[in-house]
Coordinates of C-alpha atoms in Angstrom, one line a residue:
X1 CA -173.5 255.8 25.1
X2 CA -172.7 258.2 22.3
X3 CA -169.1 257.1 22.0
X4 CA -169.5 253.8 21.1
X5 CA -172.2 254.7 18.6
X6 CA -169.5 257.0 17.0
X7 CA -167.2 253.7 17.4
X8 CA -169.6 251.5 15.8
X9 CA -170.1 253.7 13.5
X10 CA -166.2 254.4 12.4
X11 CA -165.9 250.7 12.8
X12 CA -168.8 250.3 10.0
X13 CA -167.6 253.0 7.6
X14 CA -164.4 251.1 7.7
X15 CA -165.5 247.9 6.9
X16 CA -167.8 249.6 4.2
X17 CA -164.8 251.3 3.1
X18 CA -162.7 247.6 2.9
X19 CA -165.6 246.0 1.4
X20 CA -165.7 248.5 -1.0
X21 CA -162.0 248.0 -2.3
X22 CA -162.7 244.8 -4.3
X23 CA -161.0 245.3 -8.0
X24 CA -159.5 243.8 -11.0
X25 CA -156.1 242.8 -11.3
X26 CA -153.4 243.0 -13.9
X27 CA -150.4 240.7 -13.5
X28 CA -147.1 241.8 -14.9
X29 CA -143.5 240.5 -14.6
X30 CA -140.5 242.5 -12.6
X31 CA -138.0 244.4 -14.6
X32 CA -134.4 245.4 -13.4
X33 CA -134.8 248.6 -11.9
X34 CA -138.8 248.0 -10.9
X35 CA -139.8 249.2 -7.4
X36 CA -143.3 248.1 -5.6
X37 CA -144.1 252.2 -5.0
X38 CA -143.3 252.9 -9.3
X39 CA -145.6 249.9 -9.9
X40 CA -148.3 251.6 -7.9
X41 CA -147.4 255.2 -9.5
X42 CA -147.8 253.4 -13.3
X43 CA -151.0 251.6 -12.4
X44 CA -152.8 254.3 -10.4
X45 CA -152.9 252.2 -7.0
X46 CA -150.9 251.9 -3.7
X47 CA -147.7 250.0 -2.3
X48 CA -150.4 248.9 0.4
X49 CA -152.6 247.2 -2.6
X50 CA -149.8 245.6 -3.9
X51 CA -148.6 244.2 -0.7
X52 CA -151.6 243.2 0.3
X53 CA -152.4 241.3 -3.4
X54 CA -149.5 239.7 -3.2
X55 CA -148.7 239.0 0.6
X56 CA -145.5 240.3 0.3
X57 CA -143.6 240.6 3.6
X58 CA -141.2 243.1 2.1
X59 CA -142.4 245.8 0.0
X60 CA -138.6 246.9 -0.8
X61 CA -137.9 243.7 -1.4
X62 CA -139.0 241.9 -5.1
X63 CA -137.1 240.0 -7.5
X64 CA -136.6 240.6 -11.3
X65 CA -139.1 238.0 -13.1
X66 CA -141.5 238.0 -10.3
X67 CA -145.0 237.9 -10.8
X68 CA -147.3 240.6 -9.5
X69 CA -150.8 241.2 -9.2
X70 CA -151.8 244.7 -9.4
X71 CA -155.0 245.9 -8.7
X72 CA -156.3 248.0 -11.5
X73 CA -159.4 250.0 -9.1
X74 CA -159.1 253.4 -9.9
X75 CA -161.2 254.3 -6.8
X76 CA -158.1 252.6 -4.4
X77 CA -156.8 255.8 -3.4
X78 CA -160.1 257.1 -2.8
X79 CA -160.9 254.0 -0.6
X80 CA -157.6 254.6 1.5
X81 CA -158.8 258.1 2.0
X82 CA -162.1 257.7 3.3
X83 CA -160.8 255.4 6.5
X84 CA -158.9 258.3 7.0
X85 CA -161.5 260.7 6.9
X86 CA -163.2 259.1 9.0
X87 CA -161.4 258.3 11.0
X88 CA -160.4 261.9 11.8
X89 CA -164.6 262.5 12.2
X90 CA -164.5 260.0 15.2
X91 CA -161.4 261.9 16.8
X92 CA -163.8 265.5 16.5
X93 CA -166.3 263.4 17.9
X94 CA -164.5 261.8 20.6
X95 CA -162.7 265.4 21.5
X96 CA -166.1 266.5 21.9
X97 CA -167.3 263.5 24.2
X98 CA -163.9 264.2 26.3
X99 CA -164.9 267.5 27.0
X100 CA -168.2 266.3 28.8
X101 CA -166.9 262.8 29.8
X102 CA -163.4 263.2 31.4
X103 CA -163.2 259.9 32.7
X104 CA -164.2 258.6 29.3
X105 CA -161.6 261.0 28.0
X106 CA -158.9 259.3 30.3
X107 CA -159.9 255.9 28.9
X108 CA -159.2 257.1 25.2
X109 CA -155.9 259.0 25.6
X110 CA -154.8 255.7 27.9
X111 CA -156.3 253.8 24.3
X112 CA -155.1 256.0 22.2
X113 CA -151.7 255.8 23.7
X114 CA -151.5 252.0 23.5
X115 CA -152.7 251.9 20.2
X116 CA -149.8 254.9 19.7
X117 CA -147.3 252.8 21.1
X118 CA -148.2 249.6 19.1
X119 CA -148.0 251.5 15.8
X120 CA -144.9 253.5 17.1
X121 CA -143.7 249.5 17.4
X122 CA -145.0 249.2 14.1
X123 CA -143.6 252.1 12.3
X124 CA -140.0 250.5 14.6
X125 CA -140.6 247.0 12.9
X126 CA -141.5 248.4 9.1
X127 CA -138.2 251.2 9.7
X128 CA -135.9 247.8 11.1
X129 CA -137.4 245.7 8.0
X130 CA -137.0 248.7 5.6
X131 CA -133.5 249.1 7.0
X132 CA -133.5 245.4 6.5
X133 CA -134.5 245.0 3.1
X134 CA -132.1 248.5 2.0
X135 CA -128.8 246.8 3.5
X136 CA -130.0 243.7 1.4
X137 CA -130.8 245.8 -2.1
X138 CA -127.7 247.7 -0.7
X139 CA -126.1 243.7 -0.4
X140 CA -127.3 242.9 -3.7
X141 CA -126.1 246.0 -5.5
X142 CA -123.1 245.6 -3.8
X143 CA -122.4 241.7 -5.0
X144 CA -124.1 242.9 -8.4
X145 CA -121.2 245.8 -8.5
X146 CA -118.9 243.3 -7.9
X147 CA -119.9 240.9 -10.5
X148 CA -120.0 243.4 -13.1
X149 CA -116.1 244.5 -12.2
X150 CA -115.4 240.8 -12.3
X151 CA -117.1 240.5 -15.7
X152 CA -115.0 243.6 -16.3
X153 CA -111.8 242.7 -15.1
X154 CA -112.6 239.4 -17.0
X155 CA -113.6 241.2 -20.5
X156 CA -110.3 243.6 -19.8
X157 CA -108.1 240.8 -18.9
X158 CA -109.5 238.8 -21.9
X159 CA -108.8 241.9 -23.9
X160 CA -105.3 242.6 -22.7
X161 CA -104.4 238.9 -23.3
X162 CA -106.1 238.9 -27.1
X163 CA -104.5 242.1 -27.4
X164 CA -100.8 240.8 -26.0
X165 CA -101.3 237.6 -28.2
X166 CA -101.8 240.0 -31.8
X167 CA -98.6 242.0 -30.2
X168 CA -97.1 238.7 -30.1
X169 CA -98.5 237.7 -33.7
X170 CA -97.4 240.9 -35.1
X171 CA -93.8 240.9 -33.2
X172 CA -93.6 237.0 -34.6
X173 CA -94.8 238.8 -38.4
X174 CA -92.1 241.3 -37.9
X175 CA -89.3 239.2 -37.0
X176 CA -89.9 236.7 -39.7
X177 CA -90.1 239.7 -42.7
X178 CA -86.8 241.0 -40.9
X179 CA -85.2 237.4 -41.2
X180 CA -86.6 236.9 -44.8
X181 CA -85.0 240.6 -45.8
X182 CA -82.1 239.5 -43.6
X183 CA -81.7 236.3 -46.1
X184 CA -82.5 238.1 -48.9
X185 CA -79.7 240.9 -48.5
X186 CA -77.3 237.8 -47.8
X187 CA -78.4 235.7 -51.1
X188 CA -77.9 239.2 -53.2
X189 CA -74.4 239.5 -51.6
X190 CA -73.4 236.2 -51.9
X191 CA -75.1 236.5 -55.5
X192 CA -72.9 240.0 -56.4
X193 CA -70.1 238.2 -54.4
X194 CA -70.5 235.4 -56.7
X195 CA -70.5 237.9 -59.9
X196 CA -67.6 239.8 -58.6
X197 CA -65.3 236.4 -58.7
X198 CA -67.0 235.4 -61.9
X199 CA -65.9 239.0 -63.8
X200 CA -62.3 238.4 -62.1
X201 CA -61.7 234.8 -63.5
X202 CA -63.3 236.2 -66.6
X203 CA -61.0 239.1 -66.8
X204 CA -57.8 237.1 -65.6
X205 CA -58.6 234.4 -67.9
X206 CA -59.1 236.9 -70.8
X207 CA -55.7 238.6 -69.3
X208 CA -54.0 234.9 -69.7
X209 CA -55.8 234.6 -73.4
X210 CA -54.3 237.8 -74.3
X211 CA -50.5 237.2 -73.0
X212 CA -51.3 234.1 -74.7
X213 CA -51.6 235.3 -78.0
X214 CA -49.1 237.9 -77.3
X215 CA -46.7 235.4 -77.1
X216 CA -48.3 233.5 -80.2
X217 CA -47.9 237.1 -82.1
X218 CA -44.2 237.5 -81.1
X219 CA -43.1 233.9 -82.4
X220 CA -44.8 234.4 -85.2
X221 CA -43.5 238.0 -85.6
X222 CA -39.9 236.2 -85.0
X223 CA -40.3 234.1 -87.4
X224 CA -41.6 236.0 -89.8
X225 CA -38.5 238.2 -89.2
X226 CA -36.1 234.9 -89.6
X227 CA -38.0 234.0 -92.4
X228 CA -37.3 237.2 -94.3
X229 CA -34.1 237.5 -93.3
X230 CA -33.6 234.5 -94.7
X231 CA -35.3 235.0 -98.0
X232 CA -33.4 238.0 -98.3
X233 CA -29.7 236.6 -98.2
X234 CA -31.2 234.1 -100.6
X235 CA -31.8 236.8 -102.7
X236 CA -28.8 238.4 -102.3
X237 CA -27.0 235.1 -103.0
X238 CA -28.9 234.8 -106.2
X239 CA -28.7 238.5 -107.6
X240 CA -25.0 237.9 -106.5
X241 CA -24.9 234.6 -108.7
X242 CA -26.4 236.8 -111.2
X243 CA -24.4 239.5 -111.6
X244 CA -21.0 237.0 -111.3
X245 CA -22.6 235.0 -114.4
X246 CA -23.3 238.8 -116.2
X247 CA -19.9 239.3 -115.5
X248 CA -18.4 236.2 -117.1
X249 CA -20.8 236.4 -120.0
X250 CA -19.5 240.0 -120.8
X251 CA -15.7 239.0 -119.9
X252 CA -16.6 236.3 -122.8
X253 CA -18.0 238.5 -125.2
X254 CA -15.2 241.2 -124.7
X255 CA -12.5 238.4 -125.4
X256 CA -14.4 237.3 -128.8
X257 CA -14.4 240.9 -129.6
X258 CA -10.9 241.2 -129.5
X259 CA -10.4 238.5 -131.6
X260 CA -12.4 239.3 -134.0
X261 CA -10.8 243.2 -133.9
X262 CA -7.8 242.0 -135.7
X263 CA -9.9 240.9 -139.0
X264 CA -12.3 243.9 -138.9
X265 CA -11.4 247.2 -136.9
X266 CA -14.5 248.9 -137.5
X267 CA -17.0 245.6 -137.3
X268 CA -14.9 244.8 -133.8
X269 CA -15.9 248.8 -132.9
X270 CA -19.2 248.6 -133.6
X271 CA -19.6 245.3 -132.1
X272 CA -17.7 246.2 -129.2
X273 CA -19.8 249.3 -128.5
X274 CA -22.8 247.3 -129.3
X275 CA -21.3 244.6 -126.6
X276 CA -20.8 248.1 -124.1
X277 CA -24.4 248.8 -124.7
X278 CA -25.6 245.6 -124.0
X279 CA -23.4 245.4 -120.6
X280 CA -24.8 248.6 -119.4
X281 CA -28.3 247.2 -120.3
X282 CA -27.3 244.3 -118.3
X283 CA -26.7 246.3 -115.1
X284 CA -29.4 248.4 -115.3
X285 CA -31.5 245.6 -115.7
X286 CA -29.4 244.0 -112.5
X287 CA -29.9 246.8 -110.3
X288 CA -33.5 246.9 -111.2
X289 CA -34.0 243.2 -110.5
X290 CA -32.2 244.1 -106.7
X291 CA -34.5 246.9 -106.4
X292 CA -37.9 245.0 -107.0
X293 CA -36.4 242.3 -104.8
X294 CA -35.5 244.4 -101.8
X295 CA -38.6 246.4 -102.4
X296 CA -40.7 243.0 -102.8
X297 CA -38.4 241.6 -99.4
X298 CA -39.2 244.5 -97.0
X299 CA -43.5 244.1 -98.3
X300 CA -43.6 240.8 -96.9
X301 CA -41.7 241.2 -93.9
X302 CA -43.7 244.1 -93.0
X303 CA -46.7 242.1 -93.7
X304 CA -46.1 239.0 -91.8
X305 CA -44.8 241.3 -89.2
X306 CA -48.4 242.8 -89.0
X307 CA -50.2 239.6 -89.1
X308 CA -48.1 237.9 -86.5
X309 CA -49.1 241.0 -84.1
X310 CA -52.7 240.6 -85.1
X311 CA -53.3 237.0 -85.1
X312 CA -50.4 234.5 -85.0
X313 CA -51.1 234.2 -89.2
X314 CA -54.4 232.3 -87.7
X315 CA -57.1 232.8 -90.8
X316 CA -59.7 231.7 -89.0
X317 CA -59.2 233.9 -85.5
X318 CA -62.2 235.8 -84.4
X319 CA -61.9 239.0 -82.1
X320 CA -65.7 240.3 -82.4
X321 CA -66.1 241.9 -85.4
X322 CA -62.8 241.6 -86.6
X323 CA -62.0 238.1 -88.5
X324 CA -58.9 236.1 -89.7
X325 CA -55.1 236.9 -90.0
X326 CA -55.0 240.5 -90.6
X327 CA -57.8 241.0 -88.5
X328 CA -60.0 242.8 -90.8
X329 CA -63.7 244.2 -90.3
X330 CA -66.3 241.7 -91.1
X331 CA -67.9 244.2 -93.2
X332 CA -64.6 244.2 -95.3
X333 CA -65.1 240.5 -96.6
X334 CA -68.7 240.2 -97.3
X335 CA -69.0 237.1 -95.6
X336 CA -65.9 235.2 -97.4
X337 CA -64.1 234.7 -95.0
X338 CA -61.4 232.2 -97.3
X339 CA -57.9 232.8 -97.1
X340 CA -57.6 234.7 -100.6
X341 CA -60.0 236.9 -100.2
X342 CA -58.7 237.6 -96.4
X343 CA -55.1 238.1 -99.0
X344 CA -56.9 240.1 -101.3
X345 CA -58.8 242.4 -98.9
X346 CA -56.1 243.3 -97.1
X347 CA -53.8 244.7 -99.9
X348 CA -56.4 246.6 -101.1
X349 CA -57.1 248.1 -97.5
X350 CA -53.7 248.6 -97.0
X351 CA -52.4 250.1 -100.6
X352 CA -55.8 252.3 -100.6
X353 CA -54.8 253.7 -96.7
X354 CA -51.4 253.5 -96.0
X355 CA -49.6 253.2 -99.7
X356 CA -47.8 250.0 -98.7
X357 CA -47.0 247.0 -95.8
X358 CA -44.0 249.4 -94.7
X359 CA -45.8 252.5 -93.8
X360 CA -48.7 250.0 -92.6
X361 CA -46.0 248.2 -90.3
X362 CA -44.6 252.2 -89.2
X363 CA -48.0 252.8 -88.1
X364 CA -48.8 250.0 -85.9
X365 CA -45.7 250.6 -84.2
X366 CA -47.0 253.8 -83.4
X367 CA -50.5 253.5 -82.4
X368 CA -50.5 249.7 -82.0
X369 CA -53.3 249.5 -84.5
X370 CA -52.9 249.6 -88.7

């Protein structure tokens, strides 16, 4: 019959067709990200090829690092296409044969709708497997989700804990600089503390040193004072001596005058106005003599009074610049520093500025200073 020649003849073209789709293959290696149906789009072939190269029961299914062959037959798509052409030649001609052949048709729908059914239970069992294999890349991107937040959580938690650990490091930095300051500002207090009670020994020890040699200055200034007191009555004693002695020398001379004044009036009148002369001499001379020595008496008391005020009468005192008893400049001595010259110096600093010891001795008492 003519329908099973048009069978036959579908059945050849397709195995033509299949025998026809022998090609070369390339292998490659599965990326992250690769799907079976970009493989085919990159390589100019079909899922189907794929599958069928590798036998793979899943075609939304492959694994990164898997090895696939892909057939490199540029005709594939072609190849697919002419089953299908044909196959749509064979339905013209069976629609025709139906037309004349009813029963025949009846026979082909009741074919055609088992073989409908079968790939309707196909198309059920790729859609359940494709459902299948997205839950599982679904699965997988799920458990590959929640690796990558663990890795996360990991990499944050391993952050926060380096990061709390240089908080810690820096917090541990900090408190120690603010204990070494805090040490520091106690060490300068104690230090200034320490410098404080250092200046007030120094100044209460210089504060004894100086009532110390107050007190030196005033027994010395005593007994300078008892010492020309005393040197003066002994002066007084003696100009007294000497005037008495004057006295009995002239009451002498005036009683050999007057016996003398019997033998020669006018020898006994000269001599006795030569002996008047002579007495008046005599007391002038006196009274000079008790001048010079009350003069010379109140000098030195003035002096020692000065130099038991400036140094005790200590020659070799030092006060800075200023050296010995009278407490002269340094400048003053030229180095020679002996007692005469310290003698010597100070007359001629005191006669030059002040005239004399007394007006020297006034003006101390006045400023505290000559």
């Amino acid at each position: 019959m003519k329908l099973n020649k048009v069978l036959v003849s579908a059945a050849a073209l397709s195995g033509i067709a299949a025998a026809g789709t022998a090609a070369n293959a390339d292998t490659v290696s599965v990326k992250a990200g690769d799907t079976v149906s970009e493989l085919a789009q990159k390589f100019n072939t079909t899922v189907e090829a794929i599958q069928k190269a590798n036998n793979l029961k899943n075609v939304n299914f492959i694994t990164v690092g898997e090895q696939l062959n892909i057939p490199t037959n540029d005709n594939a798509e072609q190849q697919v296409q002419q089953p299908q052409a044909n196959a749509a030649q064979v339905q013209q001609e069976q629609a025709a044969i139906a037309q004349q052949q009813a029963a025949q048709r009846q026979a082909q729908l009741a074919a055609q709708q088992k073989a409908a059914q079968a790939q309707a239970a196909l198309q059920a069992q790729q859609a359940a497997q494709a459902a299948a294999a997205q839950k599982q890349a679904e699965e997988q991107a799920a458990q590959q989700a929640a690796a990558q937040k663990a890795q996360q959580e990991a990499a944050a938690a391993q952050a926060a804990k380096e990061q709390q650990k240089k908080a810690e490091q820096a917090a541990q930095a900090q408190a120690a600089a603010q204990k070494q300051a805090e040490e520091q500002a106690a060490a300068k207090k104690a230090q200034e503390e320490a410098q404080q009670q250092a200046a007030a020994a120094q100044a209460a020890k210089e504060q004894q040193e100086k009532a110390a040699q107050q007190a030196q200055q005033a027994a010395a200034q005593k007994q300078a004072e008892e010492q020309a007191a005393a040197k003066k009555a002994q002066e007084a004693k003696e100009a007294a001596a000497a005037q008495a002695a004057a006295n009995a020398k002239a009451a002498q001379q005036r009683a050999a005058q007057q016996a003398q004044a019997q033998q020669q009036q006018q020898k006994q009148q000269v001599a006795q106005q030569n002996t008047q002369q002579q007495a008046a001499n005599n007391n002038q001379q006196s009274n000079n003599n008790n001048n010079n020595n009350n003069s010379n008496s109140s000098e030195a008391a003035a002096k020692a009074w000065i130099v038991a005020r400036e140094s005790g009468g200590n020659y070799n005192a030092r006060n800075g610049q200023y050296v010995g008893a009278y407490q002269l400049s340094a400048s003053y001595l030229h180095g020679d520093y002996s007692q005469a010259n310290q003698d010597r110096v100070a007359n001629q600093y005191v006669a030059s500025r002040y005239g004399n010891w007394v007006n020297a001795q006034k003006h101390w008492e006045q400023f505290g200073w000559y």
